[in-house]
Every structure is written in C-alpha cells, then in structure tokens.
C-alpha cells in the first residue's frame, strides 16, 4: 500500500496532462537510445545524467556570463528568507555558447528550444542553497494563471554543472534518496512529471549548501507548449 498523501499533495488540476505525457514519451525514447546516458536507477522518477556535455572553455565562458548578470535569486512562494539564497540571472540568449547549448539540448531531448524558458544561470557561494522544492508549477496557486498562458506546465528540467565544487552543493532528490555531486560539464535531465503526465512529487529536490568553493549551474526549464506570451 502506498503511504497516505501528505497534506500538500492534494488535488491539482492538470490541464496539460496529455501534452506532458506525449513529451515524456518523446524525450524518454530519445534519452534511452543515447549511449552516453546514465539513468539514475530508480523507478519513481526519470533522471538522466550525461558527462562532458559542455567542455572546459564553454563552462568558463558561461560562468563569466553568470557573474555579469547574477543578482540575488527571487524568493518565490515562501516566507523563508533562507529558502533560495543563490544568485541567478537570465543569460544572453544570442550568445554563441548559449546557442550551442540549446542546440545540443535539442539534439539530445528532441524538444525545441522555443518550448523552454530562456537559459538561467545560477551561482552559490559557501552557505548558499536552494531548499527542497519542485520545478513544476502548483496549479492551485495564483501565479499559475500567468504560467498557463505562457507555455503551461514545466515538463523536463535540463541543468549543467559548470564547475567542480570543493565541498557541498550536491543536488539532492530528497524524497527518493538520490544525490548528484556537481561535476564540471555534466548535464542532469529529469522529467518533472510521471509517464501519465501528472506532476511527480518524487522529483522534489534541493541544492544543498555549498561548503567550500563556489558552484555554478545553468538551467533550462522546458514547458508543455511553446514558451512565452
Ligand atoms: O543547483 C542545483 O543543484 C539545483 C537548482 C535547482 O533546483 C533550481 O534552480 O531549480
Ligand atoms: Fe529546482
């Protein structure tokens, strides 16, 4: 018997469910065929890792770009001031390395870059973190009305670690006991939904505090439809 749902796991309308199911199928098929894919061995979430997705020059370039735009990350939907203490910012989508990254993600996932939000960079100094959260939108919240009009629910998350972190800064999938240590150039891709197109609570995750050194990542969040107005 499955455990009773936590209170927060109440009913959520899932208007994009069919689209999310189809995207799940499409991306899964592609990733499973990729000889470079490492599937994290759990049944309850679809999480894949790829080593050396970006090279050292590309990583260094993106880290410089992040330093230019990074501002304190917006603290969304929580009153906890320590919830997300990193710095982040949208990086120039016309930059050649950003375009290369998007093309490579398209080849890998088979989702058009235009179906994803613009690439966001994020930087953590020692002590900084992003506590447990989901990347999918809560369709019970007020903000959903806007997101529903601008691409709909988030489908897959693609995140590249740009550097090795001296200590700390792992990505922890908190409900399934999976931790991913940052590794320069490695890509992590996961489906925020289940194969049925409903949000997957087992994708709840946190960026644990950096203990020593810095941590840089870039992320592209794909949607269920073309992103934007
Ligand atoms: O930095 C990480 O390891 C995870 C970041 C994250 O979860 C996010 O930006 O949504
Ligand atoms: Fe996240």
XYZ file of N, CA and C and ligand atoms in Angstrom:
698
model
N 0.846 -1.198 0.000
C 0.000 0.000 0.000
C 0.883 1.251 0.000
N 0.500 2.223 -0.800
C 1.305 3.447 -0.815
C 0.977 4.292 0.412
N 1.945 5.054 0.885
C 1.681 5.878 2.063
C 0.602 6.902 1.764
N -0.100 7.349 2.802
C -1.142 8.360 2.561
C -0.502 9.617 1.992
N -1.213 10.340 1.137
C -0.617 11.553 0.585
C -0.383 12.576 1.686
N 0.720 13.305 1.576
C 0.921 14.396 2.516
C -0.126 15.458 2.224
N -0.360 16.288 3.214
C -1.426 17.276 3.076
C -1.242 18.138 1.831
N 0.041 18.476 1.569
C 0.313 19.370 0.444
C 0.008 18.696 -0.894
N -0.135 17.372 -0.871
C -0.319 16.651 -2.112
C -1.789 16.499 -2.476
N -2.552 17.514 -2.163
C -3.964 17.492 -2.502
C -4.178 17.560 -4.003
N -5.403 17.590 -4.375
C -5.719 17.555 -5.796
C -5.215 18.799 -6.522
N -4.659 18.584 -7.674
C -4.286 19.704 -8.543
C -4.818 19.428 -9.933
N -5.511 20.425 -10.494
C -5.939 20.243 -11.880
C -4.707 20.097 -12.762
N -4.744 19.230 -13.738
C -3.584 19.037 -14.612
C -4.001 19.242 -16.064
N -4.204 20.523 -16.431
C -4.731 20.825 -17.762
C -3.778 20.394 -18.899
N -2.480 20.303 -18.621
C -1.531 19.989 -19.691
C -1.146 18.514 -19.704
N -1.943 17.725 -19.041
C -1.543 16.342 -18.810
C -1.235 15.560 -20.089
N -2.089 15.723 -21.080
C -1.875 14.953 -22.303
C -0.571 15.389 -22.982
N -0.372 16.690 -23.075
C 0.865 17.203 -23.685
C 2.080 16.714 -22.910
N 1.981 16.695 -21.594
C 3.118 16.271 -20.768
C 3.395 14.783 -20.940
N 2.343 14.024 -21.124
C 2.527 12.586 -21.367
C 3.265 12.376 -22.691
N 2.847 13.134 -23.704
C 3.473 12.973 -25.025
C 4.938 13.423 -25.006
N 5.205 14.533 -24.322
C 6.603 14.993 -24.235
C 7.434 13.982 -23.451
N 6.843 13.459 -22.402
C 7.548 12.430 -21.621
C 7.945 11.266 -22.509
N 7.010 10.791 -23.307
C 7.283 9.657 -24.196
C 8.387 9.988 -25.192
N 8.263 11.185 -25.787
C 9.196 11.586 -26.838
C 10.633 11.681 -26.300
N 10.771 12.340 -25.156
C 12.110 12.569 -24.602
C 12.696 11.259 -24.059
N 11.875 10.513 -23.365
C 12.341 9.226 -22.811
C 12.895 8.340 -23.913
N 12.148 8.263 -25.018
C 12.569 7.416 -26.131
C 13.956 7.836 -26.616
N 14.132 9.132 -26.752
C 15.408 9.650 -27.250
C 16.539 9.384 -26.247
N 16.289 9.661 -24.988
C 17.362 9.529 -23.993
C 17.774 8.069 -23.801
N 16.787 7.180 -23.860
C 17.098 5.760 -23.655
C 17.992 5.217 -24.763
N 17.921 5.869 -25.934
C 18.725 5.382 -27.061
C 20.121 5.973 -27.045
N 20.340 6.969 -26.181
C 21.618 7.673 -26.200
C 22.671 6.849 -25.456
N 23.752 6.479 -26.155
C 24.754 5.640 -25.491
C 25.470 6.352 -24.344
N 25.410 7.690 -24.331
C 26.082 8.435 -23.258
C 25.213 8.642 -22.029
N 23.975 8.164 -22.081
C 23.048 8.445 -20.974
C 23.306 7.520 -19.791
N 23.294 8.090 -18.608
C 23.285 7.290 -17.384
C 21.937 7.525 -16.728
N 21.109 6.494 -16.648
C 19.808 6.641 -15.988
C 19.966 6.345 -14.502
N 19.608 7.286 -13.674
C 19.674 7.043 -12.240
C 18.731 5.886 -11.930
N 19.244 4.841 -11.267
C 18.466 3.608 -11.126
C 17.362 3.673 -10.073
N 16.343 4.464 -10.374
C 15.137 4.490 -9.534
C 13.933 4.392 -10.467
N 12.853 3.815 -9.946
C 11.641 3.677 -10.762
C 10.719 4.873 -10.626
N 10.866 5.589 -9.525
C 9.853 6.575 -9.174
C 10.094 7.946 -9.795
N 11.183 8.101 -10.546
C 11.441 9.367 -11.242
C 12.366 9.063 -12.414
N 12.256 9.896 -13.459
C 13.106 9.702 -14.633
C 14.211 10.755 -14.599
N 15.390 10.330 -14.215
C 16.526 11.242 -14.050
C 17.708 10.661 -14.827
N 18.287 11.485 -15.697
C 19.399 11.023 -16.538
C 20.585 11.963 -16.380
N 21.781 11.411 -16.434
C 22.993 12.241 -16.365
C 23.866 11.962 -17.578
N 24.581 13.000 -17.998
C 25.491 12.902 -19.149
C 26.790 13.604 -18.770
N 27.888 12.886 -18.821
C 29.183 13.508 -18.517
C 29.632 14.336 -19.719
N 30.446 15.349 -19.446
C 31.110 16.130 -20.511
C 30.147 16.669 -21.566
N 29.046 17.200 -21.123
C 28.095 17.789 -22.072
C 28.615 19.130 -22.577
N 29.302 19.857 -21.704
C 29.987 21.093 -22.112
C 31.472 20.923 -21.814
N 32.332 21.569 -22.632
C 33.771 21.460 -22.363
C 34.220 22.593 -21.430
N 35.490 22.550 -21.048
C 36.001 23.480 -20.034
C 35.884 24.938 -20.487
N 36.114 25.186 -21.784
C 36.017 26.567 -22.277
C 34.574 27.055 -22.231
N 33.674 26.199 -22.641
C 32.251 26.573 -22.613
C 31.798 26.854 -21.178
N 32.226 26.010 -20.254
C 31.861 26.221 -18.845
C 32.415 27.549 -18.337
N 33.687 27.818 -18.639
C 34.321 29.061 -18.153
C 33.596 30.281 -18.720
N 33.260 30.203 -19.999
C 32.548 31.297 -20.648
C 31.195 31.546 -19.961
N 30.460 30.484 -19.710
C 29.137 30.640 -19.083
C 29.262 31.154 -17.649
N 30.305 30.727 -16.948
C 30.496 31.243 -15.575
C 30.753 32.752 -15.603
N 31.539 33.209 -16.592
C 31.766 34.667 -16.708
C 30.451 35.385 -16.991
N 29.637 34.784 -17.870
C 28.343 35.407 -18.181
C 27.454 35.483 -16.940
N 27.500 34.440 -16.125
C 26.670 34.435 -14.906
C 27.134 35.543 -13.968
N 28.466 35.682 -13.839
C 28.982 36.742 -12.957
C 28.492 38.122 -13.398
N 28.298 38.284 -14.700
C 27.855 39.593 -15.198
C 26.389 39.890 -14.874
N 25.560 38.871 -14.805
C 24.113 39.131 -14.652
C 23.533 38.732 -13.292
N 24.309 37.986 -12.492
C 23.704 37.372 -11.302
C 23.301 38.404 -10.248
N 22.083 38.281 -9.797
C 21.525 39.086 -8.716
C 20.885 38.112 -7.724
N 20.638 38.553 -6.486
C 20.010 37.624 -5.541
C 18.779 36.956 -6.163
N 18.729 35.633 -6.075
C 17.627 34.886 -6.694
C 16.315 35.317 -6.074
N 15.298 35.342 -6.899
C 13.984 35.715 -6.372
C 13.502 34.626 -5.427
N 12.980 35.070 -4.312
C 12.422 34.107 -3.357
C 10.948 34.007 -3.674
N 10.588 32.903 -4.284
C 9.205 32.784 -4.726
C 8.406 31.895 -3.779
N 7.222 32.268 -3.541
C 6.231 31.407 -2.878
C 6.671 30.893 -1.518
N 7.448 31.641 -0.799
C 7.798 31.212 0.542
C 8.193 32.424 1.375
N 7.975 32.303 2.666
C 8.346 33.388 3.566
C 9.734 33.165 4.157
N 10.339 31.998 3.897
C 11.630 31.650 4.491
C 12.753 32.382 3.768
N 13.441 33.317 4.420
C 14.479 34.079 3.722
C 15.688 33.226 3.330
N 15.826 32.063 3.948
C 16.950 31.185 3.601
C 16.584 30.166 2.529
N 15.373 30.293 1.963
C 14.889 29.244 1.057
C 15.753 29.141 -0.194
N 16.031 30.280 -0.803
C 16.851 30.281 -2.019
C 17.819 31.450 -1.914
N 19.050 31.157 -1.551
C 19.987 32.234 -1.223
C 21.042 32.445 -2.305
N 20.902 31.716 -3.413
C 21.863 31.838 -4.507
C 21.672 33.156 -5.258
N 22.566 33.377 -6.214
C 22.423 34.482 -7.157
C 22.087 33.884 -8.508
N 21.205 34.553 -9.261
C 20.853 33.992 -10.562
C 20.499 35.092 -11.542
N 20.406 34.709 -12.799
C 20.026 35.666 -13.825
C 19.888 34.993 -15.173
N 19.101 35.624 -16.031
C 18.948 35.119 -17.399
C 20.175 35.554 -18.191
N 20.760 34.612 -18.927
C 21.950 34.970 -19.699
C 21.567 35.190 -21.159
N 22.369 36.000 -21.829
C 22.075 36.469 -23.191
C 21.800 35.291 -24.151
N 20.545 35.177 -24.621
C 20.206 34.028 -25.475
C 20.892 34.055 -26.835
N 21.439 35.221 -27.222
C 22.084 35.288 -28.544
C 23.570 34.936 -28.469
N 24.082 34.712 -27.285
C 25.491 34.343 -27.142
C 25.756 32.991 -27.833
N 26.872 32.893 -28.576
C 27.124 31.654 -29.329
C 27.203 30.397 -28.454
N 27.760 30.510 -27.265
C 27.850 29.311 -26.414
C 26.461 28.922 -25.901
N 25.640 29.918 -25.599
C 24.273 29.626 -25.152
C 23.493 28.959 -26.288
N 23.712 29.464 -27.504
C 23.016 28.851 -28.650
C 23.496 27.435 -28.906
N 24.789 27.217 -28.729
C 25.326 25.853 -28.866
C 24.695 24.933 -27.827
N 24.618 25.438 -26.601
C 23.998 24.644 -25.529
C 22.561 24.289 -25.904
N 21.811 25.255 -26.392
C 20.403 24.992 -26.732
C 20.283 24.001 -27.887
N 21.170 24.137 -28.858
C 21.142 23.175 -29.986
C 21.449 21.767 -29.508
N 22.462 21.675 -28.640
C 22.808 20.344 -28.125
C 21.674 19.745 -27.305
N 21.002 20.593 -26.543
C 19.865 20.090 -25.757
C 18.743 19.630 -26.682
N 18.583 20.348 -27.782
C 17.548 19.952 -28.750
C 17.888 18.584 -29.350
N 19.156 18.409 -29.757
C 19.567 17.107 -30.305
C 19.343 15.991 -29.293
N 19.630 16.308 -28.054
C 19.573 15.275 -27.022
C 18.144 14.918 -26.637
N 17.307 15.964 -26.460
C 15.977 15.732 -25.879
C 14.870 15.653 -26.919
N 15.155 16.260 -28.090
C 14.112 16.338 -29.113
C 12.992 17.318 -28.710
N 13.303 18.233 -27.810
C 12.345 19.324 -27.527
C 12.953 20.616 -28.079
N 12.150 21.348 -28.838
C 12.594 22.612 -29.430
C 12.996 23.607 -28.333
N 14.097 24.342 -28.549
C 14.492 25.357 -27.555
C 13.369 26.349 -27.254
N 12.527 26.636 -28.247
C 11.452 27.618 -28.043
C 10.374 27.107 -27.075
N 10.418 25.822 -26.770
C 9.479 25.278 -25.792
C 10.019 25.403 -24.377
N 11.221 25.958 -24.251
C 11.808 26.129 -22.925
C 11.961 27.600 -22.591
N 12.056 27.878 -21.325
C 12.339 29.237 -20.877
C 13.773 29.587 -21.288
N 14.106 30.878 -21.267
C 15.484 31.218 -21.615
C 16.418 30.688 -20.525
N 17.639 30.371 -20.958
C 18.587 29.712 -20.054
C 18.891 30.628 -18.870
N 18.814 30.066 -17.690
C 19.113 30.834 -16.488
C 20.417 30.340 -15.860
N 21.247 31.277 -15.421
C 22.479 30.914 -14.718
C 22.276 31.093 -13.233
N 23.014 30.314 -12.455
C 22.873 30.406 -11.008
C 24.238 30.184 -10.348
N 24.508 30.942 -9.327
C 25.792 30.843 -8.618
C 25.548 30.772 -7.117
N 26.267 29.860 -6.455
C 26.163 29.718 -4.999
C 27.546 29.914 -4.385
N 27.610 30.758 -3.381
C 28.819 30.888 -2.569
C 28.653 29.995 -1.332
N 29.746 29.814 -0.562
C 29.613 28.958 0.632
C 28.429 29.387 1.503
N 27.657 28.408 1.918
C 26.482 28.666 2.751
C 25.206 28.854 1.939
N 25.352 29.104 0.640
C 24.139 29.357 -0.155
C 23.517 28.054 -0.649
N 22.213 28.110 -0.833
C 21.466 26.882 -1.121
C 20.128 27.212 -1.769
N 19.454 26.152 -2.182
C 18.062 26.249 -2.640
C 17.366 25.060 -1.988
N 16.525 25.364 -1.002
C 15.906 24.284 -0.221
C 14.913 23.460 -1.059
N 14.431 22.377 -0.434
C 13.568 21.429 -1.159
C 12.409 22.133 -1.864
N 12.265 21.830 -3.144
C 11.192 22.426 -3.946
C 10.921 21.519 -5.146
N 9.882 21.841 -5.865
C 9.641 21.160 -7.131
C 9.835 22.204 -8.223
N 10.169 21.745 -9.428
C 10.280 22.685 -10.546
C 8.932 22.884 -11.232
N 8.034 21.929 -11.084
C 6.713 22.091 -11.709
C 5.891 23.133 -10.941
N 4.972 23.724 -11.683
C 4.157 24.787 -11.097
C 2.979 24.198 -10.336
N 2.659 24.855 -9.236
C 1.493 24.465 -8.450
C 0.268 25.115 -9.088
N -0.553 24.297 -9.707
C -1.687 24.839 -10.462
C -2.807 25.354 -9.555
N -2.630 25.198 -8.242
C -3.588 25.787 -7.306
C -3.228 27.221 -6.935
N -2.049 27.651 -7.338
C -1.589 28.980 -6.925
C -1.979 30.048 -7.940
N -2.015 31.270 -7.434
C -2.408 32.410 -8.256
C -1.485 32.574 -9.482
N -0.188 32.344 -9.287
C 0.761 32.559 -10.380
C 0.505 31.633 -11.565
N -0.175 30.529 -11.309
C -0.417 29.559 -12.381
C -1.181 30.180 -13.567
N -2.087 31.118 -13.249
C -2.882 31.737 -14.316
C -1.972 32.336 -15.375
N -0.901 32.968 -14.900
C 0.054 33.558 -15.843
C 0.846 32.462 -16.573
N 1.350 31.490 -15.822
C 2.176 30.441 -16.446
C 1.365 29.620 -17.450
N 0.082 29.444 -17.149
C -0.774 28.668 -18.056
C -0.872 29.339 -19.421
N -0.793 30.677 -19.410
C -0.902 31.442 -20.661
C 0.425 31.528 -21.395
N 1.514 31.159 -20.738
C 2.839 31.410 -21.306
C 3.668 30.123 -21.381
N 3.018 29.078 -21.868
C 3.772 27.836 -22.090
C 3.301 26.661 -21.261
N 2.527 26.959 -20.205
C 1.965 25.858 -19.423
C 2.970 25.217 -18.479
N 2.600 24.048 -18.050
C 3.369 23.338 -17.020
C 4.794 23.036 -17.491
N 5.719 22.978 -16.529
C 7.088 22.579 -16.849
C 7.132 21.072 -17.093
N 7.827 20.710 -18.133
C 7.960 19.290 -18.469
C 9.295 18.755 -17.942
N 10.373 18.958 -18.713
C 11.678 18.460 -18.283
C 12.552 19.626 -17.823
N 13.436 19.334 -16.890
C 14.466 20.286 -16.467
C 15.804 19.783 -16.996
N 16.582 20.687 -17.580
C 17.953 20.349 -18.015
C 18.904 21.300 -17.306
N 19.840 20.753 -16.558
C 20.763 21.594 -15.775
C 22.192 21.111 -15.990
N 23.087 22.052 -16.274
C 24.500 21.692 -16.461
C 25.314 22.285 -15.314
N 26.123 21.457 -14.695
C 27.077 21.925 -13.678
C 28.294 22.480 -14.410
N 28.689 23.695 -14.044
C 29.775 24.335 -14.781
C 31.127 24.185 -14.103
N 31.134 23.756 -12.867
C 32.418 23.569 -12.186
C 32.320 22.458 -11.148
N 33.502 21.986 -10.734
C 33.563 21.060 -9.607
C 33.512 21.914 -8.342
N 32.764 21.467 -7.371
C 32.647 22.226 -6.124
C 33.546 21.547 -5.089
N 34.305 22.341 -4.363
C 35.258 21.756 -3.398
C 34.553 20.885 -2.370
N 33.473 21.392 -1.804
C 32.699 20.597 -0.844
C 31.277 21.133 -0.796
N 30.328 20.207 -0.685
C 28.917 20.585 -0.602
C 28.332 20.869 -1.979
N 27.120 21.445 -1.966
C 26.484 21.853 -3.218
C 25.875 20.732 -4.040
N 25.681 19.564 -3.443
C 25.080 18.482 -4.223
C 23.599 18.768 -4.480
N 23.088 18.211 -5.550
C 21.655 18.258 -5.824
C 21.054 17.004 -5.197
N 20.111 17.203 -4.281
C 19.531 16.066 -3.557
C 18.066 15.912 -3.939
N 17.718 14.756 -4.498
C 16.310 14.425 -4.723
C 15.831 13.827 -3.398
N 15.219 14.706 -2.627
C 15.044 14.475 -1.203
C 14.092 13.328 -0.863
N 13.170 13.037 -1.755
C 12.179 12.008 -1.408
C 12.587 10.616 -1.848
N 13.599 10.539 -2.693
C 13.985 9.222 -3.198
C 15.436 8.888 -2.861
N 16.054 9.761 -2.069
C 17.398 9.452 -1.586
C 18.468 9.432 -2.662
N 18.296 10.265 -3.673
C 19.301 10.328 -4.748
C 20.060 11.640 -4.601
N 21.394 11.574 -4.582
C 22.178 12.805 -4.551
C 23.148 12.819 -5.716
N 23.256 13.972 -6.344
C 24.116 14.120 -7.512
C 25.187 15.158 -7.176
N 26.447 14.748 -7.149
C 27.501 15.731 -6.878
C 27.798 16.544 -8.127
N 28.010 17.840 -7.990
C 28.347 18.645 -9.164
C 29.637 18.134 -9.808
N 29.629 18.107 -11.122
C 30.831 17.694 -11.855
C 30.890 18.581 -13.091
N 32.000 19.282 -13.265
C 32.102 20.281 -14.336
C 31.703 19.686 -15.685
N 30.783 20.346 -16.370
C 30.387 19.946 -17.717
C 29.289 18.903 -17.769
N 28.909 18.338 -16.621
C 27.897 17.266 -16.628
C 26.489 17.849 -16.707
N 25.655 17.156 -17.450
C 24.249 17.546 -17.613
C 23.368 16.603 -16.811
N 22.382 17.177 -16.134
C 21.370 16.386 -15.453
C 20.028 16.753 -16.082
N 19.262 15.756 -16.477
C 17.959 15.993 -17.102
C 16.917 15.163 -16.361
N 15.821 15.776 -15.975
C 14.773 14.950 -15.365
C 13.391 15.394 -15.796
N 12.498 14.413 -15.741
C 11.096 14.642 -16.073
C 10.374 15.060 -14.792
N 9.787 16.235 -14.790
C 9.088 16.709 -13.595
C 7.727 16.043 -13.403
N 7.344 15.247 -14.391
C 6.044 14.577 -14.361
C 6.251 13.078 -14.467
N 5.193 12.356 -14.187
C 5.257 10.915 -14.368
C 4.919 10.563 -15.812
N 5.069 9.291 -16.175
C 4.718 8.847 -17.531
C 3.251 9.136 -17.882
N 2.405 9.326 -16.850
C 0.993 9.632 -17.081
C 0.742 11.128 -17.295
N 1.790 11.950 -17.176
C 1.629 13.385 -17.401
C 1.209 14.173 -16.173
N 1.098 13.505 -15.036
C 0.769 14.219 -13.786
C 2.062 14.567 -13.050
N 2.044 15.656 -12.304
C 3.259 16.076 -11.597
C 3.786 14.952 -10.703
N 5.102 14.859 -10.645
C 5.735 13.780 -9.878
C 6.385 14.351 -8.610
N 5.779 14.024 -7.467
C 6.303 14.519 -6.189
C 7.686 13.956 -5.890
N 8.023 12.860 -6.507
C 9.349 12.278 -6.256
C 10.469 13.050 -6.935
N 10.115 14.115 -7.656
C 11.171 14.965 -8.218
C 11.498 16.141 -7.295
N 10.892 16.193 -6.122
C 11.255 17.256 -5.171
C 12.759 17.180 -4.951
N 13.394 18.353 -4.947
C 14.860 18.353 -4.853
C 15.348 19.628 -4.176
N 16.591 19.587 -3.771
C 17.212 20.737 -3.113
C 18.645 20.854 -3.601
N 19.142 22.090 -3.637
C 20.581 22.299 -3.817
C 21.131 22.509 -2.417
N 21.841 21.523 -1.917
C 22.355 21.623 -0.549
C 23.436 22.706 -0.472
N 23.629 23.278 0.712
C 24.559 24.411 0.813
C 25.960 24.067 0.320
N 26.555 24.992 -0.387
C 27.971 24.869 -0.725
C 28.748 25.030 0.579
N 29.719 24.161 0.768
C 30.534 24.254 1.992
C 31.857 24.957 1.721
N 32.503 24.590 0.628
C 33.755 25.261 0.234
C 33.766 25.437 -1.274
N 34.320 26.583 -1.722
C 34.366 26.862 -3.158
C 33.074 27.509 -3.604
N 32.861 27.514 -4.915
C 31.634 28.079 -5.452
C 30.968 27.029 -6.328
N 29.734 27.293 -6.651
C 29.011 26.380 -7.545
C 28.300 27.213 -8.591
N 28.449 26.819 -9.848
C 27.760 27.482 -10.956
C 26.966 26.441 -11.736
N 25.736 26.785 -12.073
C 24.940 25.918 -12.950
C 24.187 26.787 -13.968
N 23.847 26.176 -15.088
C 22.870 26.790 -15.993
C 21.698 25.820 -16.130
N 20.507 26.385 -16.249
C 19.301 25.559 -16.287
C 18.373 26.024 -17.398
N 17.787 25.050 -18.060
C 16.697 25.351 -18.994
C 15.492 24.520 -18.584
N 14.394 25.228 -18.322
C 13.152 24.553 -17.948
C 12.256 24.502 -19.177
N 11.957 23.295 -19.612
C 11.048 23.116 -20.747
C 9.605 23.095 -20.255
N 8.705 23.511 -21.148
C 7.282 23.599 -20.819
C 6.504 22.538 -21.601
N 5.206 22.593 -21.462
C 4.382 21.635 -22.195
C 3.998 22.160 -23.577
N 4.262 23.443 -23.782
C 3.980 24.094 -25.074
C 5.073 25.114 -25.329
N 4.966 25.823 -26.437
C 5.920 26.892 -26.722
C 5.872 27.934 -25.600
N 7.052 28.356 -25.173
C 7.126 29.289 -24.047
C 6.912 30.722 -24.511
N 6.269 31.525 -23.708
C 6.153 32.953 -23.971
C 4.714 33.378 -24.157
N 4.566 34.649 -24.384
C 3.210 35.216 -24.471
C 2.468 34.708 -25.700
O 21.641 23.933 -8.123
C 21.081 22.836 -8.066
O 21.712 21.809 -7.814
C 19.612 22.751 -8.265
C 18.991 24.055 -8.668
C 17.511 23.979 -8.776
O 16.905 23.073 -8.328
C 16.756 25.024 -9.489
O 17.338 26.051 -9.853
O 15.541 24.832 -9.701
Fe 14.869 23.062 -8.993
